[in-house]
Coordinates of C-alpha atoms in Angstrom, one line a residue:
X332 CA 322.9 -81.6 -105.4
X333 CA 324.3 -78.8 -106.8
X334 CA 328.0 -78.6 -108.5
X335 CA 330.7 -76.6 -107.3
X336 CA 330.9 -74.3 -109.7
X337 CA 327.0 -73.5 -108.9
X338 CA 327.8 -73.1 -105.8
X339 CA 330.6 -70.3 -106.8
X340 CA 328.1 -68.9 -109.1
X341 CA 325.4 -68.3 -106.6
X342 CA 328.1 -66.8 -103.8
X343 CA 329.3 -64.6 -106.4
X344 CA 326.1 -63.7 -107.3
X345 CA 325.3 -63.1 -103.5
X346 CA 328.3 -60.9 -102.9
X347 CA 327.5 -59.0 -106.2
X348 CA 323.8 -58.4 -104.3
X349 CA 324.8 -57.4 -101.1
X350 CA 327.4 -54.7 -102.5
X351 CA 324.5 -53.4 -104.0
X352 CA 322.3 -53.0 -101.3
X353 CA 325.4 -51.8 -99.5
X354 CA 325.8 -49.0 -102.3
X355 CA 321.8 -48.4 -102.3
X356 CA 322.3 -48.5 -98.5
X357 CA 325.1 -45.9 -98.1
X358 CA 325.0 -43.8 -101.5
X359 CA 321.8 -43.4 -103.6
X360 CA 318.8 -43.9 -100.6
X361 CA 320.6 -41.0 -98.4
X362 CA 320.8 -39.0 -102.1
X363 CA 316.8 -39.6 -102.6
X364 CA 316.3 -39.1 -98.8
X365 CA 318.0 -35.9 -99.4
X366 CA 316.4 -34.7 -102.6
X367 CA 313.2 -35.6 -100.6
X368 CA 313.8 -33.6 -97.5
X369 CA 315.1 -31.0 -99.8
X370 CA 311.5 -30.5 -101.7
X371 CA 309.5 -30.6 -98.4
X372 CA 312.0 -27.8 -96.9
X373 CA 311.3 -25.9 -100.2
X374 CA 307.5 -26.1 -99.5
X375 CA 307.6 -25.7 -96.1
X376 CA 309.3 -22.4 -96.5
X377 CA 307.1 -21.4 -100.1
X378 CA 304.3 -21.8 -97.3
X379 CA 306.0 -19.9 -94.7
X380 CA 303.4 -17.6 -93.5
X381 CA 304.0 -14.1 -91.3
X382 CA 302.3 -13.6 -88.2
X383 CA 300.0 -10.7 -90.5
X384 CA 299.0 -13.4 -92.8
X385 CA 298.2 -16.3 -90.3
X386 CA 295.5 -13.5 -88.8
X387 CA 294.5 -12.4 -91.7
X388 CA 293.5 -16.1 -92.4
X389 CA 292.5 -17.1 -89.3
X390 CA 289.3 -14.1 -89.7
X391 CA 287.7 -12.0 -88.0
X392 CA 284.5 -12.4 -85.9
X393 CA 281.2 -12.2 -85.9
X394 CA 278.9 -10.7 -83.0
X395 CA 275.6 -10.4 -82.3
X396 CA 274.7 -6.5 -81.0
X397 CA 272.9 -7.7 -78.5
X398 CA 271.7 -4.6 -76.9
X399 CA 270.3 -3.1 -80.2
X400 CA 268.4 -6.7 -81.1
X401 CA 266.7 -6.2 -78.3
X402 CA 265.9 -2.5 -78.6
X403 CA 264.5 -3.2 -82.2
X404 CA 263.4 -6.9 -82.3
X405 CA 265.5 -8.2 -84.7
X406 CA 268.8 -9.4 -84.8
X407 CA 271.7 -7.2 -85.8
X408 CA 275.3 -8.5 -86.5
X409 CA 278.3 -6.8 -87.3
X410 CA 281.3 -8.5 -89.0
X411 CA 284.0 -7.3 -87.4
X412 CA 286.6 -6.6 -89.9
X413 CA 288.1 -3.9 -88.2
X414 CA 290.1 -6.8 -86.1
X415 CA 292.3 -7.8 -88.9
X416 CA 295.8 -7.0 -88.0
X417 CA 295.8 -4.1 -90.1
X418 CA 293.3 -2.6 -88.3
X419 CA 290.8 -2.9 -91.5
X420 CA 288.4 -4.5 -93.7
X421 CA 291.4 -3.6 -96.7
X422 CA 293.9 -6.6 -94.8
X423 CA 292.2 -9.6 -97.1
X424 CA 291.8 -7.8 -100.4
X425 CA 295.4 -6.4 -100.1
X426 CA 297.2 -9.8 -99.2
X427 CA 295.6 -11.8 -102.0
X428 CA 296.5 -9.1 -104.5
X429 CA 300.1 -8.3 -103.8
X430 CA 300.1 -12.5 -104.0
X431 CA 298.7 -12.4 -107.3
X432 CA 301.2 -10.0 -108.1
X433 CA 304.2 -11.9 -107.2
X434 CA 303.0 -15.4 -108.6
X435 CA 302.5 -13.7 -111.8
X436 CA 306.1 -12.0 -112.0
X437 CA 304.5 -8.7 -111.4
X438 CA 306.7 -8.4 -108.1
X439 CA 309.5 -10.0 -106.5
X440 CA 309.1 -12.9 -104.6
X441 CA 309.5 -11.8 -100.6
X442 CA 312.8 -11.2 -99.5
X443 CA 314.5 -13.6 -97.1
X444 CA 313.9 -13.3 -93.1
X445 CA 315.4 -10.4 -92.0
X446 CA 318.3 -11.4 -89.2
X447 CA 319.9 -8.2 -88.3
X448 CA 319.5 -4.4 -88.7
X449 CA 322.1 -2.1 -90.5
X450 CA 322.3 0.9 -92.7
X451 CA 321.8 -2.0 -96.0
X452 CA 318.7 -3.3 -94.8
X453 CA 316.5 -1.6 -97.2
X454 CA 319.1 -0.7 -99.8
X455 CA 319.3 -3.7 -103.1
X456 CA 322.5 -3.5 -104.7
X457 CA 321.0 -4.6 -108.0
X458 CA 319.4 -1.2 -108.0
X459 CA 320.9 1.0 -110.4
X460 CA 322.6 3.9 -109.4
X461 CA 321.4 7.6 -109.7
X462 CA 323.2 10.6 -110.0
X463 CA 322.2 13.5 -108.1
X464 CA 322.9 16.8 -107.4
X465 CA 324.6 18.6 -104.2
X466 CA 326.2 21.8 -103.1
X467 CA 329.6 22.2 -102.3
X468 CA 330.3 25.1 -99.8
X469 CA 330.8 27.5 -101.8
X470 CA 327.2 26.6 -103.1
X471 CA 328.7 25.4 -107.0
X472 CA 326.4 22.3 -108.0
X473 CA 328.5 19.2 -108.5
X474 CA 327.3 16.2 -109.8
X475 CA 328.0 13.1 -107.6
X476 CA 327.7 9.3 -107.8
X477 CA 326.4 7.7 -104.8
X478 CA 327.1 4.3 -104.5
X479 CA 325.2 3.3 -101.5
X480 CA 321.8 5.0 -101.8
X481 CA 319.7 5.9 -104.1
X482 CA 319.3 10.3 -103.5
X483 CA 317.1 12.9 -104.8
X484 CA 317.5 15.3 -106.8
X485 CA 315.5 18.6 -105.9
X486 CA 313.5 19.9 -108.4
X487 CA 309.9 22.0 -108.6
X488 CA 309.1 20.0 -112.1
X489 CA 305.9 18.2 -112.0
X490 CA 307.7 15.1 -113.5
X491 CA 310.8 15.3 -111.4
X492 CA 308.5 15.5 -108.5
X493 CA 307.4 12.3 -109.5
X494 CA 311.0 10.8 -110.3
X495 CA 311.6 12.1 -106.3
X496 CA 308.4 9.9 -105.4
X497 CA 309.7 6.7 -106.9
X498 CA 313.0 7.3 -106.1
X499 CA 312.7 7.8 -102.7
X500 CA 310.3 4.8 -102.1
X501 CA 313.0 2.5 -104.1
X502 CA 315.6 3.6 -101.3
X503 CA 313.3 1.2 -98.9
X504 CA 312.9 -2.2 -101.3
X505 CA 314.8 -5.0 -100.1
X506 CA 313.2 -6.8 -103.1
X507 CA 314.0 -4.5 -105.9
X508 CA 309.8 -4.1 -106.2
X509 CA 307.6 -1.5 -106.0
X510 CA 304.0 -1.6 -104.9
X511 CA 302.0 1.8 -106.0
X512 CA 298.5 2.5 -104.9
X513 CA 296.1 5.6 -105.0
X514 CA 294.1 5.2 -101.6
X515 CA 292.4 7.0 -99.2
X516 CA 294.4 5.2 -96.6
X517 CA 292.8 2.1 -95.7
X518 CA 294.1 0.1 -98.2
X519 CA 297.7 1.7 -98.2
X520 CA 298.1 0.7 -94.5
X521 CA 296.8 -3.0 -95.5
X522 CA 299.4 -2.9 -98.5
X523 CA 302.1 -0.8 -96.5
X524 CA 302.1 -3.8 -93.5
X525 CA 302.5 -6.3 -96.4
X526 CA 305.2 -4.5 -97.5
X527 CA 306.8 -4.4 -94.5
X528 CA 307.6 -7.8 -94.1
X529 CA 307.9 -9.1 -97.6
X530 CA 310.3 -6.5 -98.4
X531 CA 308.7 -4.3 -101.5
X532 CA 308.7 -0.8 -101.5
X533 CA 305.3 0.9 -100.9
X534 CA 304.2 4.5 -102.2
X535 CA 301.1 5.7 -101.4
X536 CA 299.5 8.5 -103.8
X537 CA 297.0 9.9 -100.9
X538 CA 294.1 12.6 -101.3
X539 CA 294.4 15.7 -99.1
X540 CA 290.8 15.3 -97.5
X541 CA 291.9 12.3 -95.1
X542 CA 292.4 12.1 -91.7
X543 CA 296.1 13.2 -90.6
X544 CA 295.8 9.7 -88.9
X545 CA 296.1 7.8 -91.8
X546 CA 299.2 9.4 -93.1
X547 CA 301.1 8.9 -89.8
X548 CA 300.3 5.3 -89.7
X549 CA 301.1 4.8 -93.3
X550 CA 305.0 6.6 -92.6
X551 CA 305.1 4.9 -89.4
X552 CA 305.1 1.7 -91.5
X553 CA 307.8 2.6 -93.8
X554 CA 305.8 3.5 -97.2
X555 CA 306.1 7.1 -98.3
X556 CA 303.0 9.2 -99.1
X557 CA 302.4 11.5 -101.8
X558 CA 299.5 13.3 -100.5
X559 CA 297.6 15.1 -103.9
X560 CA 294.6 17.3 -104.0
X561 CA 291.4 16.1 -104.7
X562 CA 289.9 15.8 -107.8
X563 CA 287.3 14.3 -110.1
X564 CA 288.3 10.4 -112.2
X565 CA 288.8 12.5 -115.5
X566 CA 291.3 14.5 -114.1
X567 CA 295.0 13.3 -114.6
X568 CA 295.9 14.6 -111.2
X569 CA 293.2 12.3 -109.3
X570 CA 295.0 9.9 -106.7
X571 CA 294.3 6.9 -108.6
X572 CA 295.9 8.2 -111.9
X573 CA 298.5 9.5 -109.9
X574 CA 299.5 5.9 -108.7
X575 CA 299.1 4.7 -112.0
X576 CA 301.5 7.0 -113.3
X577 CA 303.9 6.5 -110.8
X578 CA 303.8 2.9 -111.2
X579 CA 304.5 2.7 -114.8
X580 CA 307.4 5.6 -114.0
X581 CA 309.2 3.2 -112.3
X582 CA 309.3 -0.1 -114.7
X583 CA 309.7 2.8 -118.0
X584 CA 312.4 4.8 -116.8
X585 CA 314.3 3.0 -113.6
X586 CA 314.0 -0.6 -114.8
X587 CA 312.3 -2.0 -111.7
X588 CA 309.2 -4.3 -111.0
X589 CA 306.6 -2.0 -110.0
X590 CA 302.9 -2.9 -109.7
X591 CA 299.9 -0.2 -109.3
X592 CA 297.9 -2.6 -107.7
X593 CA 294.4 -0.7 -109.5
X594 CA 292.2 -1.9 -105.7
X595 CA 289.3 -0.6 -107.5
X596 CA 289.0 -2.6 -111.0
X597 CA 291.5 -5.7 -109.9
X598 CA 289.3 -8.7 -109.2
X599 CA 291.7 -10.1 -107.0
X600 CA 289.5 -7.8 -104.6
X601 CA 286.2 -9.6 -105.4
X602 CA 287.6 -13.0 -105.6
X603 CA 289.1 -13.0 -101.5
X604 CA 285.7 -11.7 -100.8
X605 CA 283.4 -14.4 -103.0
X606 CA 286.2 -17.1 -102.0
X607 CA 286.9 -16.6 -98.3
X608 CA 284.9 -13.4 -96.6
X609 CA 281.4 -14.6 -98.0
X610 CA 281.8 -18.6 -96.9
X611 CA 283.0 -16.9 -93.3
X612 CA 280.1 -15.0 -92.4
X613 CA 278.4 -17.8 -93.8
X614 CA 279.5 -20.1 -91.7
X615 CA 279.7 -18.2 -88.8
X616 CA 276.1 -17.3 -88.6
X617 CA 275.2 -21.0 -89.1
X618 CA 277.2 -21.9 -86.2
X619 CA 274.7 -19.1 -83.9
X620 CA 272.2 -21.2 -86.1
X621 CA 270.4 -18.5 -87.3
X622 CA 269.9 -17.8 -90.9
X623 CA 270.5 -14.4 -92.6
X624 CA 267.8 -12.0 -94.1
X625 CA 269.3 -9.1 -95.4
X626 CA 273.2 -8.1 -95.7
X627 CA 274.1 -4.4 -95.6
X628 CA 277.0 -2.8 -96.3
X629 CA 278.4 0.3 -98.0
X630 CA 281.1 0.7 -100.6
X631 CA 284.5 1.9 -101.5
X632 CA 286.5 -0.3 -104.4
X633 CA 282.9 -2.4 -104.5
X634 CA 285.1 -5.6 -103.9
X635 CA 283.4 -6.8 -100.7
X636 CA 279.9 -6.2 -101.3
X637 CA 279.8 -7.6 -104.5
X638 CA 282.2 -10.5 -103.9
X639 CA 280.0 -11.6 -100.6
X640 CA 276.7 -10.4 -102.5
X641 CA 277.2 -12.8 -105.4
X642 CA 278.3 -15.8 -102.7
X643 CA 275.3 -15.4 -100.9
X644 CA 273.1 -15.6 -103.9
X645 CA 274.3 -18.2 -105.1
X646 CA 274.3 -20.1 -102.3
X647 CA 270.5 -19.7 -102.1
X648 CA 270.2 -18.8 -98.4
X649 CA 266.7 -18.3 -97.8
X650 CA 264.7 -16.7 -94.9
X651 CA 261.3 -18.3 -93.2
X652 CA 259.2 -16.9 -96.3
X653 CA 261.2 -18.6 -98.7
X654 CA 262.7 -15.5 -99.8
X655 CA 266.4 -14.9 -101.1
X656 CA 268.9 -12.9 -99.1
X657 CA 268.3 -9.5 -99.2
X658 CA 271.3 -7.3 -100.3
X659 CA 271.8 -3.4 -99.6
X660 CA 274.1 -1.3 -100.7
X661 CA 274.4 2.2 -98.0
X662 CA 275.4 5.2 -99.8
X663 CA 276.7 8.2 -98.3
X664 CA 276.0 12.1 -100.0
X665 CA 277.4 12.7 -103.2
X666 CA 278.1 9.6 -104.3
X667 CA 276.2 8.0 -107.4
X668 CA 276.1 4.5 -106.7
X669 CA 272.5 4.7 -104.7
X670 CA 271.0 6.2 -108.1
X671 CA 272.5 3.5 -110.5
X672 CA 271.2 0.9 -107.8
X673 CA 268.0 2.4 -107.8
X674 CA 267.6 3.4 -111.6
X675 CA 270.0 2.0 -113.4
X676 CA 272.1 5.5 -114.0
X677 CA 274.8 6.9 -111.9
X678 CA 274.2 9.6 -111.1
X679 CA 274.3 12.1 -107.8
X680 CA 272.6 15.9 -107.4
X681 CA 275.7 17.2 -105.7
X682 CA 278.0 16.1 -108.5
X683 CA 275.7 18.7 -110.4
X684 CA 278.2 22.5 -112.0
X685 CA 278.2 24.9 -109.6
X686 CA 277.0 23.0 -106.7
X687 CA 279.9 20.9 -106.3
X688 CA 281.2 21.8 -103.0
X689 CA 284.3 19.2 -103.4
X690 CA 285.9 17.6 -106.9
X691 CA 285.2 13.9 -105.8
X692 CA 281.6 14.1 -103.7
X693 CA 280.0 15.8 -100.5
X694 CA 280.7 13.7 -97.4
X695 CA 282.7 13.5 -94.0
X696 CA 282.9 9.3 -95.0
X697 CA 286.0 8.4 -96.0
X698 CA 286.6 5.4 -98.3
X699 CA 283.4 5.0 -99.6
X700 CA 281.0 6.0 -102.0
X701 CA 282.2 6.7 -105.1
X702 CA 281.4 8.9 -108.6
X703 CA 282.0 5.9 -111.3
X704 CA 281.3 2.1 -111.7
X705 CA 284.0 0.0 -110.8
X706 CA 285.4 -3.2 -112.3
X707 CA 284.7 -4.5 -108.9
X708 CA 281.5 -3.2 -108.0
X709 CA 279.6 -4.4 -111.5
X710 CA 280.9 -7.9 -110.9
X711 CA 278.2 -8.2 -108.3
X712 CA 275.9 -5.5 -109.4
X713 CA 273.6 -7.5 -110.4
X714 CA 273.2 -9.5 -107.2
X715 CA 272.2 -6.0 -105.1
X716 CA 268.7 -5.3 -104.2
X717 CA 268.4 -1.7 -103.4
X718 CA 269.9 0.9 -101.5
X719 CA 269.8 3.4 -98.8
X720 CA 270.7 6.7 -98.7
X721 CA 272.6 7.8 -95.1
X722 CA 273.4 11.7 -94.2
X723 CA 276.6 12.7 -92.5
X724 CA 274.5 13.6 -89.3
X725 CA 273.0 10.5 -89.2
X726 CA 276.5 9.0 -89.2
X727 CA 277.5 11.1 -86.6
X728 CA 274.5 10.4 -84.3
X729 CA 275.1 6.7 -85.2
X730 CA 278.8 6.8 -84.2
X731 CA 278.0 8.6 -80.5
X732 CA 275.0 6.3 -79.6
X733 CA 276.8 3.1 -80.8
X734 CA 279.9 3.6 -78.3
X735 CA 277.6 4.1 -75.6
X736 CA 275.0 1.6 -76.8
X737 CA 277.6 -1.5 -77.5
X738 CA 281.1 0.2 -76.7
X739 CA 281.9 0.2 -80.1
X740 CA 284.2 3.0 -81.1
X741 CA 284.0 2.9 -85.2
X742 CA 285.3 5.0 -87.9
X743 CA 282.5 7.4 -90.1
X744 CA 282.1 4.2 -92.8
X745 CA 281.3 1.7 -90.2
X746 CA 278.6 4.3 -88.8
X747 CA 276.9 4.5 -91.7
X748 CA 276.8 0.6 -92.3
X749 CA 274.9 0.5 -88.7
X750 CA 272.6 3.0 -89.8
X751 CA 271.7 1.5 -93.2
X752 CA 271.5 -2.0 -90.9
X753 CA 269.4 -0.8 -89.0
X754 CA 267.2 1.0 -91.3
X755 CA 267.2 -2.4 -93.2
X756 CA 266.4 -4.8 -90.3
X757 CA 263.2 -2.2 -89.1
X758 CA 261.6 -2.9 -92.3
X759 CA 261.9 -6.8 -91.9
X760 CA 259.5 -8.6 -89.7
X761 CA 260.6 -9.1 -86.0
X762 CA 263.3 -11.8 -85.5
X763 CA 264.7 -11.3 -88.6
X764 CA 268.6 -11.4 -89.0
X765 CA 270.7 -8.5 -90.3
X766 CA 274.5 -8.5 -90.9
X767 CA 276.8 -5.7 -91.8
X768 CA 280.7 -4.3 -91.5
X769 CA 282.1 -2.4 -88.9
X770 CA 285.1 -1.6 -91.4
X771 CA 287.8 0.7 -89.1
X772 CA 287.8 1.7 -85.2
X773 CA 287.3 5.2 -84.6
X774 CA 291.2 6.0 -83.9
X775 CA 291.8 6.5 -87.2
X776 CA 289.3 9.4 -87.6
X777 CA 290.1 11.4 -84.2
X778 CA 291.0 14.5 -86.3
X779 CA 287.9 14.5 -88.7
X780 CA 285.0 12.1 -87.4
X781 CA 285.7 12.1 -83.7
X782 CA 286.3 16.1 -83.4
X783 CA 283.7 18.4 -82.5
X784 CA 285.3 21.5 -84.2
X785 CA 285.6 19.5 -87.5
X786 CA 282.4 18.4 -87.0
X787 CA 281.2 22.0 -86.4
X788 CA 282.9 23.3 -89.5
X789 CA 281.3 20.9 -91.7
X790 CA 277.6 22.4 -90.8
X791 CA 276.7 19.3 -88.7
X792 CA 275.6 18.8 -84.6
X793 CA 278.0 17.5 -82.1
X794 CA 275.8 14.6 -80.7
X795 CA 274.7 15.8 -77.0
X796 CA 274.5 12.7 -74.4
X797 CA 271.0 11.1 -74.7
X798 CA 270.8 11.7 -78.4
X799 CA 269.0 8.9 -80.4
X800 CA 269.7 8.3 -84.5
X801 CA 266.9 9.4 -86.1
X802 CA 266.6 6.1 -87.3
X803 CA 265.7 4.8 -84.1
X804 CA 262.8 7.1 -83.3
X805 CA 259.5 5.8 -83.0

């Protein structure tokens, strides 16, 4: 039996145990419970997704053109990329590199959800402040501090001119970043949507020779363009070293976190393309359980095909006769991709001294083809079979037949992806599978592609109403 004083010992004891509990009870669980909750609400919201990036993820679909398998006896798919939110194939690439760019440091992380609208929306007071230069009314120049926007200062210099670029996109950050890219409009309307809701600034350095479309997207969406002249790679003044420029303007001389986001030779292009576009399609096609043949595609940056080229290979997807996956690049006129395909060398006749009609190359296509090798494009060089040469008229023809074939109004790339498609699938036996990109809807080439004068002036035929592609003729 146990003593008294064990008895006092083991109530004291007791009592010393349930004031802890008590104090684990009331105090340090609820201080875990909170630190806990705390960390899942600070992943929850690192994972917070837009509406833009939740489709971009979700993909796009693939269909089956049913009415031209039938015409040709072989199956003809088109991925349909153009159904991204952004309206283009550009939406994946852009998303995953402006991420890169902010998980590196490059770029701000996204600004905040925006609540309300007022005149500070889109000005960051940890800006610094410029002076600038205004007219009194009696027209003396005095110099002014503005302390609530950043203003610019008029000027014909060729550098100020570029100061007034920067400057005038920084006005719109709610970050205090800068996103810079040279583009003939795709990709700035991917990046300028981005933009928008993650709250960087977005300037655009855009070449004269593309639709008026793009440009009025790409303002309506808040980025400001600097529309150049065209010219050749080596020239300073070419759009891409133009964005370049502008980019490394802004962190030099203004302090801020600017990125030129370089679509053509960053690899953040090929990976979304090898990680996510290439299993996709894969995927997809499996699903209509068919297996693929050939893929067919042109190229711009070079990110998709060669990011889906190399998955494919190297998944080993093989046809009846055993054979790999065919791969073919389409290349429009002028460009030199088809020749280093096809010979090793790139090369094109119409980049040739005095028969250059235009500084970059000959063709109504925008945003593809292209006069140098990519960073992008050799990544999956290696992994593309051959090539196809496609003419503006038969882009054209394409185009016309296509919207009353399938109701498919596409943009001037798109048509000569279903050209080279079909092209490819005709050499293939019958019942044979062939997939390719329909990049861009035809409403962002109404001016250019979709007009019968501009089609005029450029020495081509306005399709008449029971026109068939040439590559369709028996």
């Amino acid at each position: 039996m146990a003593s008294v004083s064990q008895r006092r010992n083991n109530l004291v004891l007791g009592g010393i145990g349930l004031v802890a509990a008590s104090v684990a009870t009331v105090w340090i669980f609820p201080k875990w419970h909170r630190s806990r909750r705390d960390k899942n609400e600070e992943s929850n919201a690192s994972i917070l997704l837009t509406a833009h990036e939740q489709l971009i993820e979700r993909g796009t679909p693939l269909i089956e053109l049913k009415r031209v398998t039938k015409l040709i006896g072989r199956s003809v798919f088109a991925k349909m990329e153009s159904m991204n939110p952004g309206g283009t194939g550009k939406d994946r690439a852009a998303l995953n590199m402006i991420r890169m760019a902010e998980k590196e440091g490059k770029l701000p992380p996204p600004a905040d959800v925006v609540t309300h609208c007022d005149d500070s929306l889109f000005l960051n007071p940890s800006l610094p402040v410029f002076p600038y230069s205004t007219h009194d009314s009696d027209g003396t120049n005095t110099k002014m501090q503005h302390t609530h926007e950043i203003a610019v200062v008029p000027t014909t210099s060729a550098e100020k001119e570029l100061e007034n670029m920067v400057l005038q996109a920084l006005e719109k950050s709610r970050t205090g970043g800068l996103v810079v890219e040279g583009t003939s409009g795709s990709t700035g309307i991917a990046l300028a949507t981005l933009c928008a809701a993650r709250g960087h600034a977005c300037l655009v350095v855009l070449p004269d020779d593309q639709a008026v479309e793009k440009q009025r997207i790409l303002r309506s969406l808040g980025a400001v363009v600097y529309e150049v002249p065209t010219a050749a790679i080596s020239n300073p003044k070419h759009y891409v070293n133009l964005g370049r420029k502008l980019a490394m303007l802004a962190r030099d001389k203004f302090g801020v976190s600017a990125v030129f986001v370089d679509q053509f030779e960053n690899l953040s292009n090929f990976d979304i393309h090898y990680r996510q576009t290439g299993p996709e399609l894969l995927r997809q096609l499996k699903q209509q359980g068919r297996s693929l043949d050939a893929f067919v595609m042109s190229s711009g940056t070079g990110g998709t095909i060669a990011g889906i080229a190399t998955y494919l290979k190297e998944q080993h997807i093989t046809n009846n006769n055993n054979n790999d996956v065919q791969i073919v690049l389409v290349d429009p006129p002028g460009s030199a991709l088809y020749h280093k395909v096809e010979h090793g060398v790139a090369f094109a006749a119409e980049q040739r001294e005095r028969y250059l009609r235009k500084h970059r190359y000959d063709t109504l296509a925008e945003g593809i083809g292209l006069d140098r090798i990519t960073r992008n494009f050799s990544s999956g060089l290696s992994f593309i079979d051959r090539s196809i040469r496609v003419t503006d008229q038969e882009a054209v023809d394409m185009a016309h037949w296509i919207l009353r074939t399938e109701g498919l109004w596409i943009g001037s790339s798109s048509a000569m992806n279903l050209v080279g498609a079909i092209k490819t699938a005709l050499a293939l036996p019958e019942g044979s599978s062939v997939v390719t990109m329909v990049c861009d809807g035809g409403q962002r080439h109404a001016t250019r592609f979709w007009n019968p004068k501009f089609i005029g002036e450029w020495g081509l035929q306005w399709p008449s109403a029971d026109c068939i592609p040439d590559c369709l003729e028996k």
